[in-house]
Amino acid sequence: MLFRIIVFTLSVLVSTGAMAQTTRPAGQGLGGVVTGENVYVRSEPGNYPCTKLSHPERVLVTGRRDGWLEIMPPAGCFSLISKRFVSVAGNVGTVTGTNVLVRAGSSMELYRNRIDAVQTSLNIDDKVTIVGEQEGFYQITPPPGARLWIAAQFVKRLEDEADTQPATTQPTTQSVFITTTQPDVIKDELSAFEAAEKALEAEFKKPREVRNLPDLLAKYEAIKITADSPLAPYIKLRVDFLRGRMELARDVQDASDLVRAAEARQAGLAADRAQFAATAPTTRPTRSYAAEGILYASELFTGGATGPKRFLIRDTDTHLISAYVQCTTGAVELAGRVGAHVGVIGSPKYDEAMRLYIIEAEKIAVIKPAPPKPEPLPIPEPKPEPIITPVPEPKPEPKPEPIITPVPEPKPEPKPEPIITPVPEPKPEPKP
């Protein structure tokens, strides 16, 4: 159907010079008109509905399958992508994973939780426009490659109603296909595209495992078109489709390799178990053990008024406590097997507070005896300490006191007596 639409469009361009087109009222699609009321637009043929359309709403048809038309998502429809693989900034999301599946979302309340219809896939750094959220998913504007489906019986092709639908010719930039490409060039491009489409159809009739997708991709990428060629979006659609299928094929191959590796690993483990079963000792009791490990006496439950005496079972590798063991009947002697690797047969009961099983022992099997305790070393008798007679230290001889010769003190020199000059007494003044 896609190819027929392209051929029809290009034949009009070739015959008219490709400079004008018939326009429809604003907001309506091209390709087909809905003839019924509340016609379901579905995620896949026969699958859950995403929205409803009524006459005279228009749809753009891109394919056909068994009575169903593949259409571009109508206005208001959205797709879903997992929140785990999208980094959000405002209402723009950036895909952070490889081959992240995009699913068809439903605006109908009854089907809002349906996510099983895959529309396309996106890769790292692809951008999406976020229009809403629901549990675990972002609602996004349908990306390129996303398609929905409508029953063909409720859609009439626009070509069929061309005689009854008035049209106006507008040689403006609002036309869907405006090109200056020469008709001869368009014919060459269309011929190459038609050859690639036939190769695609033939290749997809083969089993998936033998399809040569790289060769198909090379055919479409080799088509030489002008910058304003009307074939450009359709070639890009096919190139994106094939690249997505190749990426999916690589992921399937990786998954198959992992499955084969896991199966080989399981086969090896089964062989190891069979070998172990063949060489395992046959002296163990046929009844399975409730616990197995090294037996230790519990320092917390020592018996008495607080409850029965308990023992610990520790794992032989990690030495972590795996269970408690007790024997309230006295039928099993546990204390004599402390330190041995034992298997305990009994009735386990889970203790929520301790988060461990407490086993009432009915029988105990020694798998490996406890290692012998080292004998204590003999303590030598203490030797008597020798009597040491202290030797008196020699007294130092007294040193003679030094003879000190007294030094005579110097005699003070006599000081000369001061010379006193007598002061004459004043004479009395004569009385007048």
Tab-separated table of C-alpha atoms in Angstrom:
chain	number	residue	atom	x	y	z
A	1	MET	CA	0.000	0.000	0.000
A	2	LEU	CA	2.861	2.333	0.842
A	3	PHE	CA	4.399	1.772	-2.560
A	4	ARG	CA	1.061	2.398	-4.322
A	5	ILE	CA	0.686	5.730	-2.548
A	6	ILE	CA	4.223	6.708	-3.574
A	7	VAL	CA	3.637	5.676	-7.193
A	8	PHE	CA	0.342	7.555	-7.340
A	9	THR	CA	1.892	10.709	-5.885
A	10	LEU	CA	4.943	10.600	-8.123
A	11	SER	CA	2.865	9.941	-11.246
A	12	VAL	CA	0.933	13.136	-10.513
A	13	LEU	CA	4.202	15.030	-10.062
A	14	VAL	CA	5.636	13.713	-13.304
A	15	SER	CA	2.551	14.618	-15.342
A	16	THR	CA	2.019	18.113	-13.889
A	17	GLY	CA	5.569	19.297	-13.295
A	18	ALA	CA	5.216	18.724	-9.529
A	19	MET	CA	4.639	22.360	-8.633
A	20	ALA	CA	1.132	22.234	-7.110
A	21	GLN	CA	-1.229	19.858	-5.326
A	22	THR	CA	-4.817	19.459	-4.218
A	23	THR	CA	-5.260	20.641	-0.625
A	24	ARG	CA	-7.780	19.549	1.975
A	25	PRO	CA	-9.321	21.443	4.899
A	26	ALA	CA	-6.825	22.205	7.657
A	27	GLY	CA	-6.349	19.599	10.387
A	28	GLN	CA	-7.373	16.598	8.252
A	29	GLY	CA	-5.067	13.904	6.988
A	30	LEU	CA	-4.506	12.666	3.456
A	31	GLY	CA	-4.962	9.171	2.081
A	32	GLY	CA	-8.421	8.113	3.316
A	33	VAL	CA	-11.628	9.330	4.933
A	34	VAL	CA	-13.414	7.482	7.758
A	35	THR	CA	-16.940	6.438	6.709
A	36	GLY	CA	-18.321	5.148	10.041
A	37	GLU	CA	-18.988	6.484	13.539
A	38	ASN	CA	-16.762	5.685	16.526
A	39	VAL	CA	-14.510	3.414	14.479
A	40	TYR	CA	-11.747	1.884	16.623
A	41	VAL	CA	-8.141	2.712	15.785
A	42	ARG	CA	-6.188	-0.258	17.128
A	43	SER	CA	-2.632	-0.935	18.235
A	44	GLU	CA	-2.413	-3.937	15.875
A	45	PRO	CA	-4.922	-5.743	13.670
A	46	GLY	CA	-7.521	-7.108	16.089
A	47	ASN	CA	-5.604	-5.935	19.163
A	48	TYR	CA	-6.666	-3.422	21.818
A	49	PRO	CA	-8.069	-0.027	20.637
A	50	CYS	CA	-6.148	3.212	21.185
A	51	THR	CA	-8.777	5.786	20.131
A	52	LYS	CA	-11.900	6.268	17.978
A	53	LEU	CA	-12.508	8.161	14.726
A	54	SER	CA	-15.735	9.194	13.021
A	55	HIS	CA	-16.747	10.516	9.596
A	56	PRO	CA	-15.395	12.732	8.031
A	57	GLU	CA	-12.030	12.480	9.812
A	58	ARG	CA	-9.067	11.662	7.568
A	59	VAL	CA	-6.190	9.182	7.931
A	60	LEU	CA	-2.858	8.764	6.133
A	61	VAL	CA	-2.586	5.159	4.974
A	62	THR	CA	0.919	3.635	4.854
A	63	GLY	CA	0.168	-0.079	4.423
A	64	ARG	CA	-2.430	-2.870	4.227
A	65	ARG	CA	-2.764	-6.330	5.739
A	66	ASP	CA	-5.697	-8.765	5.543
A	67	GLY	CA	-8.512	-6.228	5.640
A	68	TRP	CA	-6.679	-3.747	7.880
A	69	LEU	CA	-5.033	-0.433	6.973
A	70	GLU	CA	-1.798	0.718	8.566
A	71	ILE	CA	-2.065	4.455	9.279
A	72	MET	CA	-0.063	7.271	10.811
A	73	PRO	CA	-1.162	7.832	14.453
A	74	PRO	CA	-4.044	10.377	14.454
A	75	ALA	CA	-3.877	13.554	16.529
A	76	GLY	CA	-4.165	12.879	20.259
A	77	CYS	CA	-2.623	9.408	20.115
A	78	PHE	CA	0.512	8.662	22.111
A	79	SER	CA	3.125	5.950	22.499
A	80	LEU	CA	4.721	4.511	25.662
A	81	ILE	CA	8.382	4.117	26.614
A	82	SER	CA	9.833	2.706	29.844
A	83	LYS	CA	10.974	5.330	32.367
A	84	ARG	CA	14.077	3.252	33.108
A	85	PHE	CA	15.616	4.094	29.732
A	86	VAL	CA	14.792	7.822	29.452
A	87	SER	CA	16.565	10.837	30.938
A	88	VAL	CA	14.149	13.769	31.218
A	89	ALA	CA	14.745	17.521	30.948
A	90	GLY	CA	11.451	19.411	30.918
A	91	ASN	CA	9.169	17.723	28.418
A	92	VAL	CA	12.067	16.371	26.321
A	93	GLY	CA	13.434	12.888	26.981
A	94	THR	CA	16.732	11.365	25.856
A	95	VAL	CA	16.892	7.606	25.355
A	96	THR	CA	19.689	5.993	27.395
A	97	GLY	CA	19.459	2.389	26.142
A	98	THR	CA	19.837	0.358	22.981
A	99	ASN	CA	16.809	-1.035	21.131
A	100	VAL	CA	14.371	0.392	23.688
A	101	LEU	CA	10.881	-0.724	22.721
A	102	VAL	CA	8.154	1.850	22.007
A	103	ARG	CA	4.636	0.552	22.637
A	104	ALA	CA	1.177	1.686	21.563
A	105	GLY	CA	-0.663	3.588	24.303
A	106	SER	CA	-4.435	3.789	24.667
A	107	SER	CA	-6.439	6.872	25.664
A	108	MET	CA	-9.412	4.631	26.460
A	109	GLU	CA	-9.736	4.035	30.205
A	110	LEU	CA	-10.518	0.340	29.847
A	111	TYR	CA	-7.254	-0.318	27.963
A	112	ARG	CA	-4.825	2.115	29.633
A	113	ASN	CA	-2.791	-0.721	31.156
A	114	ARG	CA	-2.301	-2.600	27.872
A	115	ILE	CA	1.319	-2.379	26.674
A	116	ASP	CA	1.767	-5.544	24.609
A	117	ALA	CA	1.744	-3.915	21.138
A	118	VAL	CA	5.278	-2.871	20.092
A	119	GLN	CA	5.404	-0.101	17.475
A	120	THR	CA	9.121	0.530	16.985
A	121	SER	CA	12.378	0.837	18.936
A	122	LEU	CA	14.741	3.699	19.813
A	123	ASN	CA	18.437	3.870	20.634
A	124	ILE	CA	20.875	5.896	22.716
A	125	ASP	CA	20.547	9.716	22.330
A	126	ASP	CA	17.236	9.518	20.429
A	127	LYS	CA	14.901	12.312	21.536
A	128	VAL	CA	11.239	11.970	22.513
A	129	THR	CA	8.556	14.497	23.477
A	130	ILE	CA	6.858	13.623	26.759
A	131	VAL	CA	3.121	14.374	26.935
A	132	GLY	CA	2.202	12.447	30.094
A	133	GLU	CA	2.976	9.608	32.486
A	134	GLN	CA	1.514	6.354	33.706
A	135	GLU	CA	2.820	3.609	35.925
A	136	GLY	CA	6.360	2.755	34.808
A	137	PHE	CA	6.067	4.553	31.443
A	138	TYR	CA	6.237	7.989	29.834
A	139	GLN	CA	3.530	8.911	27.326
A	140	ILE	CA	5.328	10.350	24.287
A	141	THR	CA	4.450	11.764	20.899
A	142	PRO	CA	4.558	8.795	18.474
A	143	PRO	CA	8.120	8.668	17.055
A	144	PRO	CA	8.905	7.976	13.377
A	145	GLY	CA	7.967	4.421	12.528
A	146	ALA	CA	5.045	4.253	14.987
A	147	ARG	CA	1.851	3.083	13.272
A	148	LEU	CA	-1.736	2.182	14.211
A	149	TRP	CA	-4.412	0.150	12.412
A	150	ILE	CA	-8.026	0.648	11.287
A	151	ALA	CA	-10.449	-1.715	9.558
A	152	ALA	CA	-10.326	-1.116	5.796
A	153	GLN	CA	-14.113	-1.412	5.445
A	154	PHE	CA	-14.554	1.875	7.343
A	155	VAL	CA	-12.088	3.915	5.249
A	156	LYS	CA	-12.609	5.266	1.752
A	157	ARG	CA	-9.599	6.288	-0.335
A	158	LEU	CA	-9.475	9.967	-1.188
A	159	GLU	CA	-8.855	9.119	-4.834
A	160	ASP	CA	-12.268	7.423	-4.907
A	161	GLU	CA	-14.084	10.561	-3.810
A	162	ALA	CA	-12.092	13.015	-5.922
A	163	ASP	CA	-15.138	13.590	-8.169
A	164	THR	CA	-17.372	14.538	-5.228
A	165	GLN	CA	-14.863	16.451	-3.100
A	166	PRO	CA	-14.130	20.024	-4.271
A	167	ALA	CA	-10.477	20.965	-4.330
A	168	THR	CA	-8.489	24.157	-4.627
A	169	THR	CA	-5.073	24.476	-6.195
A	170	GLN	CA	-2.503	26.459	-4.229
A	171	PRO	CA	1.026	26.713	-5.635
A	172	THR	CA	2.380	27.591	-2.154
A	173	THR	CA	4.877	26.091	0.236
A	174	GLN	CA	2.043	24.401	2.170
A	175	SER	CA	1.805	21.585	-0.407
A	176	VAL	CA	2.794	18.123	0.797
A	177	PHE	CA	5.104	17.441	-2.176
A	178	ILE	CA	6.758	20.543	-3.628
A	179	THR	CA	9.763	19.815	-5.779
A	180	THR	CA	11.796	21.246	-8.601
A	181	THR	CA	13.027	17.780	-9.576
A	182	GLN	CA	12.728	17.084	-13.283
A	183	PRO	CA	10.248	14.316	-14.257
A	184	ASP	CA	13.018	12.227	-15.861
A	185	VAL	CA	15.023	12.334	-12.616
A	186	ILE	CA	11.954	11.300	-10.625
A	187	LYS	CA	11.439	8.323	-12.935
A	188	ASP	CA	15.007	7.158	-12.361
A	189	GLU	CA	14.648	7.540	-8.587
A	190	LEU	CA	11.320	5.722	-8.639
A	191	SER	CA	12.782	2.893	-10.706
A	192	ALA	CA	15.613	2.376	-8.222
A	193	PHE	CA	13.181	2.528	-5.305
A	194	GLU	CA	10.859	0.017	-6.977
A	195	ALA	CA	13.759	-2.410	-7.476
A	196	ALA	CA	14.710	-2.091	-3.801
A	197	GLU	CA	11.081	-2.665	-2.741
A	198	LYS	CA	10.878	-5.852	-4.821
A	199	ALA	CA	14.115	-7.093	-3.272
A	200	LEU	CA	12.709	-6.303	0.196
A	201	GLU	CA	9.508	-8.212	-0.505
A	202	ALA	CA	11.420	-11.226	-1.814
A	203	GLU	CA	13.883	-11.223	1.091
A	204	PHE	CA	11.170	-11.098	3.766
A	205	LYS	CA	9.529	-14.201	2.301
A	206	LYS	CA	12.607	-16.113	3.425
A	207	PRO	CA	13.045	-17.454	6.974
A	208	ARG	CA	14.300	-14.817	9.372
A	209	GLU	CA	17.587	-16.611	9.951
A	210	VAL	CA	18.677	-16.382	6.286
A	211	ARG	CA	17.545	-12.841	5.434
A	212	ASN	CA	20.326	-10.632	4.077
A	213	LEU	CA	19.389	-7.362	5.776
A	214	PRO	CA	22.763	-5.604	5.203
A	215	ASP	CA	22.404	-6.115	1.439
A	216	LEU	CA	18.871	-4.669	1.498
A	217	LEU	CA	20.048	-1.676	3.505
A	218	ALA	CA	22.830	-1.059	0.979
A	219	LYS	CA	20.274	-1.055	-1.885
A	220	TYR	CA	18.205	1.716	-0.264
A	221	GLU	CA	21.253	3.741	0.772
A	222	ALA	CA	22.585	3.520	-2.801
A	223	ILE	CA	19.509	5.234	-4.272
A	224	LYS	CA	20.696	8.640	-5.455
A	225	ILE	CA	18.039	11.313	-4.900
A	226	THR	CA	18.017	15.071	-5.054
A	227	ALA	CA	17.674	17.175	-1.927
A	228	ASP	CA	13.988	17.973	-2.648
A	229	SER	CA	13.011	14.510	-3.856
A	230	PRO	CA	9.554	13.351	-2.664
A	231	LEU	CA	11.035	9.880	-2.226
A	232	ALA	CA	13.350	11.038	0.606
A	233	PRO	CA	10.995	10.363	3.561
A	234	TYR	CA	10.078	6.916	2.226
A	235	ILE	CA	13.683	5.884	1.709
A	236	LYS	CA	14.487	7.092	5.219
A	237	LEU	CA	11.545	5.076	6.524
A	238	ARG	CA	12.915	1.911	4.931
A	239	VAL	CA	16.496	2.607	6.087
A	240	ASP	CA	15.361	3.158	9.695
A	241	PHE	CA	13.226	0.026	9.515
A	242	LEU	CA	16.092	-2.149	8.270
A	243	ARG	CA	18.562	-0.735	10.797
A	244	GLY	CA	16.095	-1.478	13.581
A	245	ARG	CA	15.639	-5.048	12.333
A	246	MET	CA	19.420	-5.523	12.142
A	247	GLU	CA	19.814	-4.242	15.697
A	248	LEU	CA	17.032	-6.576	16.790
A	249	ALA	CA	18.719	-9.478	14.971
A	250	ARG	CA	21.968	-8.761	16.827
A	251	ASP	CA	20.129	-8.720	20.156
A	252	VAL	CA	18.395	-11.990	19.290
A	253	GLN	CA	21.760	-13.530	18.399
A	254	ASP	CA	23.266	-12.312	21.692
A	255	ALA	CA	20.307	-13.767	23.586
A	256	SER	CA	20.712	-17.068	21.720
A	257	ASP	CA	24.395	-17.152	22.627
A	258	LEU	CA	23.533	-16.573	26.283
A	259	VAL	CA	20.931	-19.345	26.192
A	260	ARG	CA	23.406	-21.760	24.632
A	261	ALA	CA	26.040	-20.848	27.214
A	262	ALA	CA	23.515	-21.357	30.032
A	263	GLU	CA	22.458	-24.712	28.603
A	264	ALA	CA	26.095	-25.794	28.355
A	265	ARG	CA	26.646	-24.668	31.944
A	266	GLN	CA	23.582	-26.597	33.113
A	267	ALA	CA	24.772	-29.690	31.271
A	268	GLY	CA	28.159	-29.399	32.984
A	269	LEU	CA	26.525	-29.025	36.399
A	270	ALA	CA	24.316	-32.037	35.715
A	271	ALA	CA	27.400	-34.064	34.822
A	272	ASP	CA	29.129	-32.899	38.014
A	273	ARG	CA	26.093	-33.873	40.092
A	274	ALA	CA	25.979	-37.300	38.444
A	275	GLN	CA	29.683	-37.815	39.126
A	276	PHE	CA	29.312	-36.691	42.721
A	277	ALA	CA	26.346	-39.006	43.233
A	278	ALA	CA	28.391	-41.903	41.864
A	279	THR	CA	31.372	-41.241	44.137
A	280	ALA	CA	29.556	-40.057	47.284
A	281	PRO	CA	29.877	-42.259	50.371
A	282	THR	CA	27.017	-44.689	50.909
A	283	THR	CA	27.320	-44.841	54.690
A	284	ARG	CA	25.076	-41.842	55.291
A	285	PRO	CA	21.491	-42.468	56.369
A	286	THR	CA	18.999	-42.507	53.543
A	287	ARG	CA	16.953	-39.832	55.271
A	288	SER	CA	17.983	-36.285	54.398
A	289	TYR	CA	19.516	-34.098	57.080
A	290	ALA	CA	17.599	-31.239	58.643
A	291	ALA	CA	20.940	-29.505	59.157
A	292	GLU	CA	24.586	-30.273	58.480
A	293	GLY	CA	27.760	-28.630	59.706
A	294	ILE	CA	30.143	-28.332	62.658
A	295	LEU	CA	28.505	-28.815	66.085
A	296	TYR	CA	29.261	-26.253	68.799
A	297	ALA	CA	27.867	-25.708	72.278
A	298	SER	CA	25.734	-22.583	72.602
A	299	GLU	CA	27.004	-20.031	75.090
A	300	LEU	CA	23.593	-18.364	75.167
A	301	PHE	CA	21.285	-21.357	75.754
A	302	THR	CA	23.163	-23.280	78.427
A	303	GLY	CA	20.075	-25.051	79.833
A	304	GLY	CA	18.379	-24.827	83.175
A	305	ALA	CA	15.427	-22.675	84.169
A	306	THR	CA	15.615	-20.621	80.937
A	307	GLY	CA	15.016	-23.622	78.662
A	308	PRO	CA	16.725	-26.682	77.204
A	309	LYS	CA	20.411	-26.720	76.408
A	310	ARG	CA	21.054	-25.972	72.746
A	311	PHE	CA	23.896	-26.463	70.326
A	312	LEU	CA	24.912	-24.562	67.192
A	313	ILE	CA	25.351	-25.887	63.671
A	314	ARG	CA	27.883	-23.784	61.757
A	315	ASP	CA	28.484	-23.993	58.003
A	316	THR	CA	31.749	-25.783	57.203
A	317	ASP	CA	32.834	-23.095	54.714
A	318	THR	CA	31.467	-19.788	56.018
A	319	HIS	CA	31.229	-20.767	59.733
A	320	LEU	CA	27.905	-18.913	59.893
A	321	ILE	CA	25.192	-20.303	62.170
A	322	SER	CA	22.686	-22.282	60.098
A	323	ALA	CA	20.491	-23.776	62.868
A	324	TYR	CA	20.097	-24.551	66.592
A	325	VAL	CA	19.901	-28.187	67.784
A	326	GLN	CA	18.403	-29.511	70.992
A	327	CYS	CA	17.211	-32.842	72.371
A	328	THR	CA	14.659	-32.485	75.144
A	329	THR	CA	14.067	-36.263	75.331
A	330	GLY	CA	17.692	-37.118	76.046
A	331	ALA	CA	17.638	-39.785	73.337
A	332	VAL	CA	20.506	-38.177	71.424
A	333	GLU	CA	23.790	-37.340	73.103
A	334	LEU	CA	25.012	-34.054	71.608
A	335	ALA	CA	27.711	-32.817	73.973
A	336	GLY	CA	30.095	-35.637	73.056
A	337	ARG	CA	30.009	-34.672	69.391
A	338	VAL	CA	30.994	-31.022	69.792
A	339	GLY	CA	33.572	-30.069	67.171
A	340	ALA	CA	32.570	-32.858	64.767
A	341	HIS	CA	31.072	-32.440	61.300
A	342	VAL	CA	27.604	-33.900	61.810
A	343	GLY	CA	24.279	-34.367	60.043
A	344	VAL	CA	21.201	-33.884	62.211
A	345	ILE	CA	17.948	-35.750	61.581
A	346	GLY	CA	14.945	-34.254	63.332
A	347	SER	CA	11.970	-31.939	63.253
A	348	PRO	CA	12.838	-28.307	62.398
A	349	LYS	CA	10.758	-25.381	63.635
A	350	TYR	CA	11.405	-21.830	62.475
A	351	ASP	CA	11.930	-19.221	65.190
A	352	GLU	CA	10.785	-15.787	63.933
A	353	ALA	CA	12.634	-13.866	66.652
A	354	MET	CA	15.988	-15.541	65.984
A	355	ARG	CA	15.370	-16.050	62.258
A	356	LEU	CA	16.801	-19.547	62.474
A	357	TYR	CA	15.485	-23.109	62.600
A	358	ILE	CA	15.498	-24.965	65.935
A	359	ILE	CA	15.805	-28.733	65.354
A	360	GLU	CA	14.564	-31.296	67.849
A	361	ALA	CA	17.177	-33.980	67.229
A	362	GLU	CA	16.023	-37.570	66.665
A	363	LYS	CA	19.298	-38.906	65.356
A	364	ILE	CA	22.755	-37.545	64.651
A	365	ALA	CA	25.345	-38.862	62.217
A	366	VAL	CA	29.044	-38.041	62.486
A	367	ILE	CA	30.334	-37.256	59.021
A	368	LYS	CA	33.801	-36.274	60.182
A	369	PRO	CA	35.034	-36.649	63.770
A	370	ALA	CA	36.248	-33.696	65.746
A	371	PRO	CA	40.008	-33.101	65.498
A	372	PRO	CA	41.929	-34.365	68.567
A	373	LYS	CA	42.690	-31.820	71.219
A	374	PRO	CA	46.395	-31.106	71.668
A	375	GLU	CA	47.926	-32.585	74.855
A	376	PRO	CA	49.077	-29.982	77.366
A	377	LEU	CA	52.829	-29.561	77.640
A	378	PRO	CA	54.402	-30.662	80.983
A	379	ILE	CA	55.191	-27.840	83.334
A	380	PRO	CA	58.841	-28.079	84.527
A	381	GLU	CA	59.542	-27.853	88.274
A	382	PRO	CA	60.794	-24.485	89.319
A	383	LYS	CA	64.547	-24.404	90.091
A	384	PRO	CA	65.588	-22.801	93.382
A	385	GLU	CA	67.092	-19.442	92.942
A	386	PRO	CA	70.765	-19.230	93.956
A	387	ILE	CA	71.579	-17.411	97.221
A	388	ILE	CA	73.614	-14.399	96.386
A	389	THR	CA	75.674	-12.932	99.304
A	390	PRO	CA	75.864	-9.212	98.855
A	391	VAL	CA	79.446	-7.903	98.706
A	392	PRO	CA	79.855	-4.699	100.731
A	393	GLU	CA	80.980	-1.839	98.703
A	394	PRO	CA	84.380	-0.375	99.731
A	395	LYS	CA	84.173	2.796	101.666
A	396	PRO	CA	85.890	5.671	99.928
A	397	GLU	CA	88.917	7.089	101.662
A	398	PRO	CA	88.358	10.563	103.099
A	399	LYS	CA	89.953	13.222	101.033
A	400	PRO	CA	92.174	15.737	102.943
A	401	GLU	CA	90.637	19.113	103.327
A	402	PRO	CA	92.488	21.751	101.351
A	403	ILE	CA	94.584	24.257	103.304
A	404	ILE	CA	93.183	27.702	102.836
A	405	THR	CA	95.589	30.555	103.464
A	406	PRO	CA	93.702	33.632	104.714
A	407	VAL	CA	94.247	36.688	102.641
A	408	PRO	CA	94.742	39.863	104.796
A	409	GLU	CA	92.198	42.511	104.187
A	410	PRO	CA	93.674	45.762	102.826
A	411	LYS	CA	93.834	48.591	105.326
A	412	PRO	CA	91.736	51.586	104.400
A	413	GLU	CA	93.662	54.674	103.513
A	414	PRO	CA	93.054	57.632	105.855
A	415	LYS	CA	90.791	60.230	104.384
A	416	PRO	CA	92.075	63.853	104.619
A	417	GLU	CA	90.045	66.022	106.921
A	418	PRO	CA	88.135	68.717	105.157
A	419	ILE	CA	89.394	72.278	105.472
A	420	ILE	CA	86.730	74.463	107.077
A	421	THR	CA	87.003	78.178	106.415
A	422	PRO	CA	85.374	80.175	109.233
A	423	VAL	CA	82.578	82.470	108.155
A	424	PRO	CA	82.782	85.965	109.893
A	425	GLU	CA	79.765	86.942	111.868
A	426	PRO	CA	77.843	89.919	110.461
A	427	LYS	CA	78.335	93.238	112.195
A	428	PRO	CA	75.322	94.907	113.619
A	429	GLU	CA	74.154	97.940	111.721
A	430	PRO	CA	74.431	101.259	113.584
A	431	LYS	CA	71.181	102.747	114.849
A	432	PRO	CA	70.366	106.098	113.488
